[in-house]
XYZ file of C-alpha atoms in Angstrom:
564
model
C 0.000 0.000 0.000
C 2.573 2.524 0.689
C 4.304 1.838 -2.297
C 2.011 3.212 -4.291
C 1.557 6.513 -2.558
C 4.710 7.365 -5.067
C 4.679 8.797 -8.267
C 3.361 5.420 -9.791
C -0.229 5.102 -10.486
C -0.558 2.029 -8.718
C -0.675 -0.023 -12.254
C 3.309 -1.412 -11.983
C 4.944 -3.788 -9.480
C 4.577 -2.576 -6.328
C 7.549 -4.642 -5.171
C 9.405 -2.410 -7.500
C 8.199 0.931 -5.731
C 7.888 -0.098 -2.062
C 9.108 2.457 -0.048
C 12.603 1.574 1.467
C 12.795 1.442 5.754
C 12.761 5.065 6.783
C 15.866 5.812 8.746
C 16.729 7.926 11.901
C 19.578 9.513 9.925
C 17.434 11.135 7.592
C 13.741 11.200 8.823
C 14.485 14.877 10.314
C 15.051 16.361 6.862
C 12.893 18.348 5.111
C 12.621 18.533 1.142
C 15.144 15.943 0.410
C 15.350 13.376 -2.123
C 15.036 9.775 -1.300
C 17.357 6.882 -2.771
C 14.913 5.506 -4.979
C 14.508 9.253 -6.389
C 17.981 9.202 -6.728
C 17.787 5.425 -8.222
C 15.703 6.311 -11.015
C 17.877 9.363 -12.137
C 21.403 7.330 -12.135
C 19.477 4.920 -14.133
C 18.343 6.794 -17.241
C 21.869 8.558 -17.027
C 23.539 5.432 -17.125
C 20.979 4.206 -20.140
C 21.720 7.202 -22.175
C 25.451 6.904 -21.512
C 25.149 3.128 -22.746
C 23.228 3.989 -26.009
C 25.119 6.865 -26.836
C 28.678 4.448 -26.439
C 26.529 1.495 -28.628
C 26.006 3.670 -31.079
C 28.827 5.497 -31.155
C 26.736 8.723 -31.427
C 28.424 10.862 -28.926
C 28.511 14.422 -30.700
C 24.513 13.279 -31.925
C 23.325 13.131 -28.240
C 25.461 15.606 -26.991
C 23.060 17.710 -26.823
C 20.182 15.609 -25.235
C 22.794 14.312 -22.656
C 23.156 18.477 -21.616
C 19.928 19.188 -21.532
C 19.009 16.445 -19.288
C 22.232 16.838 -17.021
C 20.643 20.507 -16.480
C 17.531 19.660 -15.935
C 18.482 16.986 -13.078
C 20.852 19.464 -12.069
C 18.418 22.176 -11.367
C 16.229 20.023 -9.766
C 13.660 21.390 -12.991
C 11.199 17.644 -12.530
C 10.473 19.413 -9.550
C 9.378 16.679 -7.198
C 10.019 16.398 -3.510
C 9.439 13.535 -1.426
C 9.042 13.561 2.816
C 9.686 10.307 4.431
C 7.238 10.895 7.651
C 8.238 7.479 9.010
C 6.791 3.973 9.626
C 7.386 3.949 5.297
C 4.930 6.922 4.710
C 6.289 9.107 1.707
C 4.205 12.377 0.717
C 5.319 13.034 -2.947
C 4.664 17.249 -3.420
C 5.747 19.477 -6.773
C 8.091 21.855 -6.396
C 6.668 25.084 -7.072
C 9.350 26.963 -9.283
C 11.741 29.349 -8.309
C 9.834 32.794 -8.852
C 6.226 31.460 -9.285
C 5.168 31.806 -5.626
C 4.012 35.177 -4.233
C 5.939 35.247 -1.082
C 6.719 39.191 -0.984
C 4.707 39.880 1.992
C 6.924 37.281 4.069
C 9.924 38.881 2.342
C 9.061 42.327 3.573
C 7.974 41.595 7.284
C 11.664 40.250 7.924
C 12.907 42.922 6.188
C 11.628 46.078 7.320
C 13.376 46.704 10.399
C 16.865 46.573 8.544
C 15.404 49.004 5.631
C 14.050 51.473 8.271
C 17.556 51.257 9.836
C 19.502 51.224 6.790
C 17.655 54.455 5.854
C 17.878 55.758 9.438
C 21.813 55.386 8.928
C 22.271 57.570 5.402
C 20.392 60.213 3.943
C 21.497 59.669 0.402
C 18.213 59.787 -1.926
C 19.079 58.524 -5.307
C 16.358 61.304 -6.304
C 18.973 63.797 -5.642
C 20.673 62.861 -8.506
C 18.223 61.771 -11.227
C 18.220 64.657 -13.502
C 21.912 64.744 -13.865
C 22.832 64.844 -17.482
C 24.327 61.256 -18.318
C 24.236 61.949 -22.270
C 26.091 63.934 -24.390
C 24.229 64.864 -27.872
C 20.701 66.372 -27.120
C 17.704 66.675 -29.109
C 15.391 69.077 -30.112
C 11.136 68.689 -31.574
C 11.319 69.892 -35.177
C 8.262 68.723 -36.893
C 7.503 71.659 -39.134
C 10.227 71.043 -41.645
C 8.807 67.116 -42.348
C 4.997 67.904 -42.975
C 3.381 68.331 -46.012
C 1.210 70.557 -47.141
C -2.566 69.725 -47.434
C -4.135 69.516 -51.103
C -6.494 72.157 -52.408
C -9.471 70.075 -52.820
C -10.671 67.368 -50.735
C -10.950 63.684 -52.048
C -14.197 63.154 -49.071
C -14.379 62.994 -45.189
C -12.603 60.070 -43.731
C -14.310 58.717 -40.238
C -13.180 56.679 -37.864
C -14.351 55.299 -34.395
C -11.365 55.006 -31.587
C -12.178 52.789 -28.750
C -10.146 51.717 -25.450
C -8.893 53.670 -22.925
C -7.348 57.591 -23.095
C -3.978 56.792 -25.137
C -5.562 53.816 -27.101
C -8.210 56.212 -27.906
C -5.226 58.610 -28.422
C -3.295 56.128 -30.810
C -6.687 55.690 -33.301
C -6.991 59.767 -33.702
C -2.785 60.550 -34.741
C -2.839 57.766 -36.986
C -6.288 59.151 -38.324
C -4.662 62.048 -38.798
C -1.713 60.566 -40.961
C -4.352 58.345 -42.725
C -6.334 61.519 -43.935
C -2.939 63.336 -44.445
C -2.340 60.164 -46.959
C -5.365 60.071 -48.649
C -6.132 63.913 -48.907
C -9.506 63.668 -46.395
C -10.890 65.991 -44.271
C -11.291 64.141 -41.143
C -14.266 64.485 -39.265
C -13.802 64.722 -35.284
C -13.380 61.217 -34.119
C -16.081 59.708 -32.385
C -15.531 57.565 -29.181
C -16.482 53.837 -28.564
C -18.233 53.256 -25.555
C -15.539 50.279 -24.158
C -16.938 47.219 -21.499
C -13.478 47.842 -19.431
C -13.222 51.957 -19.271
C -17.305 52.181 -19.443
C -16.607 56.113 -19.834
C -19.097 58.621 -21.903
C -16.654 61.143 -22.742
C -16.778 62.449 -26.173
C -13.770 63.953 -27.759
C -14.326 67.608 -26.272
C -14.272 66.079 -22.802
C -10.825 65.139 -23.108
C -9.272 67.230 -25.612
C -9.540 70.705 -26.970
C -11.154 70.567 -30.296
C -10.274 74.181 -31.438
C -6.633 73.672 -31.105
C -7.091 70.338 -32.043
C -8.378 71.741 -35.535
C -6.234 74.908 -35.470
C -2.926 73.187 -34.713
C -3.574 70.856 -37.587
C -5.105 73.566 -40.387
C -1.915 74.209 -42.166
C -2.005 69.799 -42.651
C -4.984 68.764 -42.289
C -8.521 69.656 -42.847
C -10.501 68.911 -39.556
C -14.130 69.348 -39.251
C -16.208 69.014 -36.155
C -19.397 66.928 -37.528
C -20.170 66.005 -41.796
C -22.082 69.009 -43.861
C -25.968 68.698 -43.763
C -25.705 67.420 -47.429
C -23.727 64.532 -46.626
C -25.810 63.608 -44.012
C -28.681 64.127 -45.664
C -27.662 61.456 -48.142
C -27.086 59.067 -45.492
C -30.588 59.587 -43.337
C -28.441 61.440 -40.530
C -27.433 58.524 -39.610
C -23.567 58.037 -39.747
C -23.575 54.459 -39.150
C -24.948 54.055 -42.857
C -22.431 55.148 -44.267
C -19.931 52.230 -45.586
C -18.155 50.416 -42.615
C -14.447 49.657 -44.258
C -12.953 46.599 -42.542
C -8.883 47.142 -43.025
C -6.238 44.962 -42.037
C -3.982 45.518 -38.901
C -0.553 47.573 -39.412
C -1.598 48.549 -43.125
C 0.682 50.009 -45.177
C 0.287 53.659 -47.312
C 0.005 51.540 -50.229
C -2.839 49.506 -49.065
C -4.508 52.876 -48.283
C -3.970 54.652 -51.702
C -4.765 51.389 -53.737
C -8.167 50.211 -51.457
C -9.304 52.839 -49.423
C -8.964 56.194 -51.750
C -10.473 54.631 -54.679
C -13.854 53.897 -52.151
C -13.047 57.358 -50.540
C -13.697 59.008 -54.628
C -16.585 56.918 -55.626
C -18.612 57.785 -52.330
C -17.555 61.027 -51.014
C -16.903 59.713 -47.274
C -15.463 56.628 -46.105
C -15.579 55.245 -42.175
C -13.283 52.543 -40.130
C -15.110 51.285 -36.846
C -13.187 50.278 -34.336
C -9.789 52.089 -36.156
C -7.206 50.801 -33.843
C -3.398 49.798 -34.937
C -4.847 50.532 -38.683
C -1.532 51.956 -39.904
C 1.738 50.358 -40.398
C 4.515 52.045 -38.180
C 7.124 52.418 -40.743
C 5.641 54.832 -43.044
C 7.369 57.417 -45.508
C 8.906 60.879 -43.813
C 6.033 63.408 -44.219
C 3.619 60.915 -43.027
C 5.169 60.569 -39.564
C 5.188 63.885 -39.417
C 1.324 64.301 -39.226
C 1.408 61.766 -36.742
C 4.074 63.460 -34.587
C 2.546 66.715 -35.070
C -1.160 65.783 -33.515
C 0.358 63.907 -30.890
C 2.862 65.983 -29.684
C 1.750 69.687 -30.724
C -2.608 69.597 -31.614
C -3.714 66.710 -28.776
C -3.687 69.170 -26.083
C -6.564 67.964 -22.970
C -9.466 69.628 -22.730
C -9.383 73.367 -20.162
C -11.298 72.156 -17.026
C -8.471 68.588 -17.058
C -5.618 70.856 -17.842
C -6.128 73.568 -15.752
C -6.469 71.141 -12.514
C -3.640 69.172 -13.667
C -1.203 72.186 -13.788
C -2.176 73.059 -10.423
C -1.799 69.203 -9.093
C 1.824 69.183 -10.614
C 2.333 72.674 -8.621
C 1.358 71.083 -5.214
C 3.433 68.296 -6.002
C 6.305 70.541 -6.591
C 5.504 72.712 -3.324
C 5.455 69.422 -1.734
C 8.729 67.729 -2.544
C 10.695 71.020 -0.676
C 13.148 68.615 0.468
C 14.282 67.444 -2.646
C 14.057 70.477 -4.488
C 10.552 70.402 -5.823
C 11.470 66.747 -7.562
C 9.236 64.171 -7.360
C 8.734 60.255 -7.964
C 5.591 59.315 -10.202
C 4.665 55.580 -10.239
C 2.029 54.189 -13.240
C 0.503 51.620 -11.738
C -1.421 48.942 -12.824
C -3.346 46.747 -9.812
C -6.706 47.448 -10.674
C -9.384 44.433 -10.396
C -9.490 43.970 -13.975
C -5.548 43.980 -14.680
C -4.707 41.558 -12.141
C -7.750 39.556 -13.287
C -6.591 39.727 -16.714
C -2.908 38.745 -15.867
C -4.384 35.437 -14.420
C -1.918 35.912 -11.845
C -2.125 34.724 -7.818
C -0.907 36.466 -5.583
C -1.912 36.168 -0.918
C -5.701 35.521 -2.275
C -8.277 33.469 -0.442
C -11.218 31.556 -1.788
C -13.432 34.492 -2.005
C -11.254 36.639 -3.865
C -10.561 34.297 -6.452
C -14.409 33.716 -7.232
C -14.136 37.619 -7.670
C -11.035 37.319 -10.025
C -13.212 34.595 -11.792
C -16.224 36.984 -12.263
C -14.569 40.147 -13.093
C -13.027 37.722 -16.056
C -16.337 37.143 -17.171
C -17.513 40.717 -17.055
C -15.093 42.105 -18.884
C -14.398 39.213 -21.235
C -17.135 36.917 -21.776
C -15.778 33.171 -21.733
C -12.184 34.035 -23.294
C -10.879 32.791 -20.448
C -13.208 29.635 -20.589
C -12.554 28.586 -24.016
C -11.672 24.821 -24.363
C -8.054 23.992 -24.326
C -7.333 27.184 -22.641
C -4.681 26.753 -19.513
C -3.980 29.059 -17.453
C -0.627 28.671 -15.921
C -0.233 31.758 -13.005
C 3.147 30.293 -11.749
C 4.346 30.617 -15.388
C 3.200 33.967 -15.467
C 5.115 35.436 -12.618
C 8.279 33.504 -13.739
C 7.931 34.967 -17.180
C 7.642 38.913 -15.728
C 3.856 39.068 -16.826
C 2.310 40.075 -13.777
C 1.557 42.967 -12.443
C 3.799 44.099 -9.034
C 1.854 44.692 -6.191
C 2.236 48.114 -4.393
C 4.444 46.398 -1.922
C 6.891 45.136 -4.679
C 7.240 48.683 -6.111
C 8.088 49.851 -2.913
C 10.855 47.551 -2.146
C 12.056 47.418 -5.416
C 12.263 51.808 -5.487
C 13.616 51.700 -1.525
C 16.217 49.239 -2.731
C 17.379 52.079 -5.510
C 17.936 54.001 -2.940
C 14.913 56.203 -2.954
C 14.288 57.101 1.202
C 11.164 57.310 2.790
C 11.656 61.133 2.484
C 11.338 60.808 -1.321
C 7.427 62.044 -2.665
C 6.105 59.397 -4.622
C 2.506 60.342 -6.972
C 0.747 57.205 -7.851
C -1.602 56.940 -10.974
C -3.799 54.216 -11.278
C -7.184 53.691 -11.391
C -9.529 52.054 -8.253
C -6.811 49.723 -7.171
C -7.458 46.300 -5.565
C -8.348 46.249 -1.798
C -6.832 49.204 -1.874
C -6.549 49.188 2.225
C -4.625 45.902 2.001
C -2.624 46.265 -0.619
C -1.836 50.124 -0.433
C -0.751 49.981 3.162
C 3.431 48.453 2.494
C 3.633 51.243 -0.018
C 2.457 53.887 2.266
C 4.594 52.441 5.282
C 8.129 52.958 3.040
C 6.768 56.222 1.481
C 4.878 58.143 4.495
C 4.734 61.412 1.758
C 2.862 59.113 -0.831
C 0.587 60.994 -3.241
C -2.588 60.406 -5.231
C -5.007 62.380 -7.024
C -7.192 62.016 -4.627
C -5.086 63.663 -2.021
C -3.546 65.863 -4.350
C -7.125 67.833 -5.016
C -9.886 67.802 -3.560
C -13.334 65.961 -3.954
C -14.927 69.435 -4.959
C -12.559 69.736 -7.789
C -12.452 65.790 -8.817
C -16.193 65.790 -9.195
C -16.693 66.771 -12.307
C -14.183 63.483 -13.339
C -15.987 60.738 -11.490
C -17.465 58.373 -13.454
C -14.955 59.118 -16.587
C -11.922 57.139 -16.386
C -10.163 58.488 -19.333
C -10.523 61.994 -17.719
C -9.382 60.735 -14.630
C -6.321 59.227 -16.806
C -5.602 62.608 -18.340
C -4.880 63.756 -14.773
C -2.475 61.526 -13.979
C -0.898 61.530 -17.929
C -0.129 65.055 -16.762
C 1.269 64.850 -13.225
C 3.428 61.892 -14.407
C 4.653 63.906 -17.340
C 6.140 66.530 -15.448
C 8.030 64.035 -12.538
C 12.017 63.774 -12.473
C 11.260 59.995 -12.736
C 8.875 57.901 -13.686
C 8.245 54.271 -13.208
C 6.486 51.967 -15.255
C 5.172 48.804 -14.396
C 3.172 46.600 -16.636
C 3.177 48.058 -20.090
C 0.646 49.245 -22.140
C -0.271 52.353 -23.906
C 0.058 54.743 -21.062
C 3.796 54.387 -20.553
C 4.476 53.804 -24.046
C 2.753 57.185 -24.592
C 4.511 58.797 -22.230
C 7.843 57.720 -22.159
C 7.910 59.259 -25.842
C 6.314 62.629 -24.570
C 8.627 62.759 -21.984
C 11.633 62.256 -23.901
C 9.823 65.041 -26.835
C 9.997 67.549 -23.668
C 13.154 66.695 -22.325
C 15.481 66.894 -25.170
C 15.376 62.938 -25.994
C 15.760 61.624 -22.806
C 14.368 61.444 -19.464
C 14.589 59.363 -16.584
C 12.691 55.996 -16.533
C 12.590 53.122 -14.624
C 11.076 49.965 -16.357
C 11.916 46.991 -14.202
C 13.339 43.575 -14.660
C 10.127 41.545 -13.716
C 11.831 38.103 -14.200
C 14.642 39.040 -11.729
C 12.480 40.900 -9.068
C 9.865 37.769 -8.950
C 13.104 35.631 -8.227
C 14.609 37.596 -5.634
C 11.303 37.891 -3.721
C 10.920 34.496 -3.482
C 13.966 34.120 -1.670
C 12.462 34.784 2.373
C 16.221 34.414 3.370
C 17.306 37.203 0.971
C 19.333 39.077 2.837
C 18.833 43.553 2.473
C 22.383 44.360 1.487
C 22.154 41.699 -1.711
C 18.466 42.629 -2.767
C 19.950 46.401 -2.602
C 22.731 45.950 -4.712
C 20.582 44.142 -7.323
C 18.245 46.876 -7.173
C 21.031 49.361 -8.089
C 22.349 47.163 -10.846
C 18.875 47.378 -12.527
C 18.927 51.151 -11.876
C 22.173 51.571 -13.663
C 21.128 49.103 -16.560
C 18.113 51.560 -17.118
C 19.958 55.127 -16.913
C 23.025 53.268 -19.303
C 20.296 52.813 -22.060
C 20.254 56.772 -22.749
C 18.839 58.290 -26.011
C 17.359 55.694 -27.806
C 16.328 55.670 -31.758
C 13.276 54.448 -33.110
C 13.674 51.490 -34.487
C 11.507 49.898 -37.915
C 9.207 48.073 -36.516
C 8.973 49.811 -33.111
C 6.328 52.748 -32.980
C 6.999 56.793 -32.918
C 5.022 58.172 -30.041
C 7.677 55.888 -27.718
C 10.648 56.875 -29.845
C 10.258 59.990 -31.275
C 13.840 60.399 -32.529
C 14.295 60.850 -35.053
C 11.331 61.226 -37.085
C 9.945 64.307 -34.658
C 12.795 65.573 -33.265
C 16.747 66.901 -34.727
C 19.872 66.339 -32.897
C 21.562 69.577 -31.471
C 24.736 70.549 -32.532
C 27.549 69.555 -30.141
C 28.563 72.928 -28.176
C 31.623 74.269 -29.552
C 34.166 74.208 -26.193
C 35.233 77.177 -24.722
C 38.371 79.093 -25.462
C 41.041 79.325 -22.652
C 41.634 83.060 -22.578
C 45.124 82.213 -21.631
C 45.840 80.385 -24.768
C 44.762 83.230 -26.785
């Protein structure tokens, strides 16, 4: 009976699997690997070694023979077996080094050597984050690659953008290029309402259609709505007018050849949803549309703008200490992220029925499809979940940012936000977020709109000395680029090694000087990246150099009046 409490399904010998006598010597210790574990891996070495030597096939199965070696090596079949005595084994799978959320148990032991770590220097590695680590700066210049609009119109060119604020913001610049492309006058882009974001906000909400239309006039017909004679042709109802279904990532040719000939024959074209419609490597002038209405026409709307100015000015007032600099943190631990991510982190039975039904509210049986596996261990090892507040916190105390440092969060409503708030609070006492930046009279008017809400916290995190990303997605991609279009091609960002924090945190015997160091090496490895060029395939509004912006002339150095 007991031998076939082992990995056997009970259908060999047992004689071959009985457990061997337990022994005093080794009944004491905990996760080690009995002799018949070790048996059965000396045995296929040795049968690999002996067909390899029959077959004289050495450099054939060298390979296979390194493979396996590793994965013996690091232990990667992952089984563990407890002898408990009287010949009772317990056979358990090793859970993977990294796949475990253990960064509560981390921090606990700990936090008394951060607090006295930081109690013992007052270095603040905000201090020196602005220091100019690269040589050749840029400048915008988008004026000199922009074409000129045509003199007559070839028909109105609509398009529906859906997602969230910079999704939404992606769909109207490439619009813009489209139309550029095709000669169009592009009507105002409407706004989908989206399951996830559930916001109402038309374009005027969010962003000021005057400039919006004037910054663009010299490019770009925009109009606000279609003439009464086109919509009288079409009922006044837009959504008869012909629906274009285009490919993802088209090219300019695949516009000219398929979509102007339709645009001629029927005076107005539209593309609903229009979302990654245009290729990213496009020719010169066409780039420049798209830099020009992201960077210079999409400016937010007065009543987000005007609050957002004066949130970055309290932030400013409020980081005296460090010389009005501040910390901004995008991030992402809302319900429907970290049920998205599939991820598992300290949750109970209860909040994983609620990670199971916010799945099927915002994405009707995807996640229930046949075949489907979802693997969270697998996800965490592979740097594809989100960090929790507590992991952001370690990870930017470890960089050497003190509790003195000012910190503004944007996210949206996250998670238990009592539970899983409270680490980051306890290493940053001067924490910020919108909601303590301004007050509920002057957030009103933004509750209920989370793209609104977004534009808030685009803004504050525009204007930081460094921002941190992490989990991706259109709002840091967004606003890396932005930042480095201000801040003459480069500015200070911290996008984290996922894979190596997940590992380190599942270490509970890591001790504070080590997890620093590592910290600082992946602080360096982001500041040594500098000004980087947009690659082909990669997209303009993260790398705008150097298709919106010109590289400064090296200053010429100065003469030594004593050599003259």
């Amino acid at each position: 009976m007991h031998g076939l409490s082992r990995l056997g399904n009970g259908n060999g010998n047992a004689r071959s699997l009985a457990s061997p006598p337990s022994s005093p010597r080794i009944r004491h210790l905990r996760g080690k690997t009995s002799n018949q574990d070790q048996g059965i891996g000396e045995r296929l070495v040795f049968l690999l070694f002996s067909v390899v030597f029959r077959r004289k096939g050495v450099l054939l199965l060298a390979p296979l023979l390194y493979i396996a070696g590793m994965l013996l090596f690091m232990g990667s079949f992952g089984f563990t077996i407890l002898d408990l005595g009287h010949g009772v084994d317990i056979v358990y799978r090793r859970a993977p080094p990294g796949s475990v959320y253990r960064s509560p148990k981390v921090f606990k032991r700990l936090w008394p050597v951060m607090e006295a770590d930081a109690n013992r220097s007052s270095h603040n590695a905000l201090m020196e984050a602005w220091k100019p680590r690269v040589k050749g700066m840029w400048k915008p210049c988008i004026s000199t690659n922009v074409s000129a609009p045509g003199s007559n119109s070839n028909g109105f060119f609509i398009i529906e953008a859906n997602g969230g604020l910079n999704q939404q913001r992606l769909s109207i610049c490439d619009a813009v290029a489209v139309a550029g492309l095709l000669n169009a006058t592009l009507v105002i882009p409407i706004f989908h309402l989206n399951s996830v974001w559930r916001d109402s906000s038309k374009f005027g909400d969010i962003f000021d259609e005057d400039f919006f239309i004037y910054a663009l006039s010299k490019n770009v017909k925009v109009v606000k709505e279609l003439p009464k004679d086109v919509l009288e042709r079409y009922n006044y109802n837009i959504s008869s007018i012909v629906n274009l279904r285009l490919k993802a990532w088209s090219s300019p040719a695949y516009y000219l050849h398929k979509v102007l000939p339709q645009l001629l024959r029927l005076g107005a074209v539209r593309v609903a949803p229009f979302s990654n419609r245009l290729a990213h490597a496009v020719p010169a002038h066409i780039q420049g549309l798209r830099c020009l209405a992201n960077f210079e026409a999409l400016r937010f709307a007065d009543p987000i703008r005007l609050l957002a100015e004066k949130m970055v000015n309290r932030m400013v007032t409020k980081s005296v200490q460090s010389g009005g600099n501040y910390v901004s943190v995008h991030l992402r631990f809302e319900m429907d992220m970290v049920a998205f991510s599939c991820c598992e982190y300290d949750f109970g039975e209860e909040e994983k029925l609620e990670m199971d039904m916010a799945r099927e509210r915002g994405w009707k049986g995807k996640f229930r499809r046949r075949g489907r596996v979802i693997r969270p261990g697998a996800n965490r090892i592979d740097g594809k979940c989100p960090l929790t507040p507590l992991e952001v916190g370690m990870m930017l105390r470890g960089m050497g940012f003190n509790n003195n440092t000012l910190v503004y969060v944007a996210a949206g409503n996250i998670y238990k936000a009592d539970k899983y708030m409270a680490p980051l609070r306890q290493m940053f006492p001067l924490l910020q977020t919108k909601d303590t930046l301004a007050t509920p009279e002057e957030l009103a008017p933004f509750k209920g709109h989370s793209s609104r809400l977004a534009a808030l916290d685009y803004t504050v995190c525009l204007h930081s000395e460094v921002f941190v990303s992490t989990q991706g997605g259109n709002f840091p991609h967004f606003l890396i680029g932005h930042r480095r279009y201000l801040y003459k091609g480069h500015a200070e960002t911290i996008k984290p090694d996922k894979r190596k924090l997940v590992q380190l945190l599942d270490k509970p015997s890591i001790r504070w000087d080590y997890f620093k160091k590592q910290m600082q090496d992946m602080l360096r490895h982001n500041d040594a990246k500098g000004v980087e060029l947009r690659k082909p395939a990669a997209s303009l509004y993260t790398f705008p150099m150097p298709d919106c912006m010109c590289k400064e002339p090296d200053p010429k150095p100065e003469t030594d009046p004593a050599q003259t």
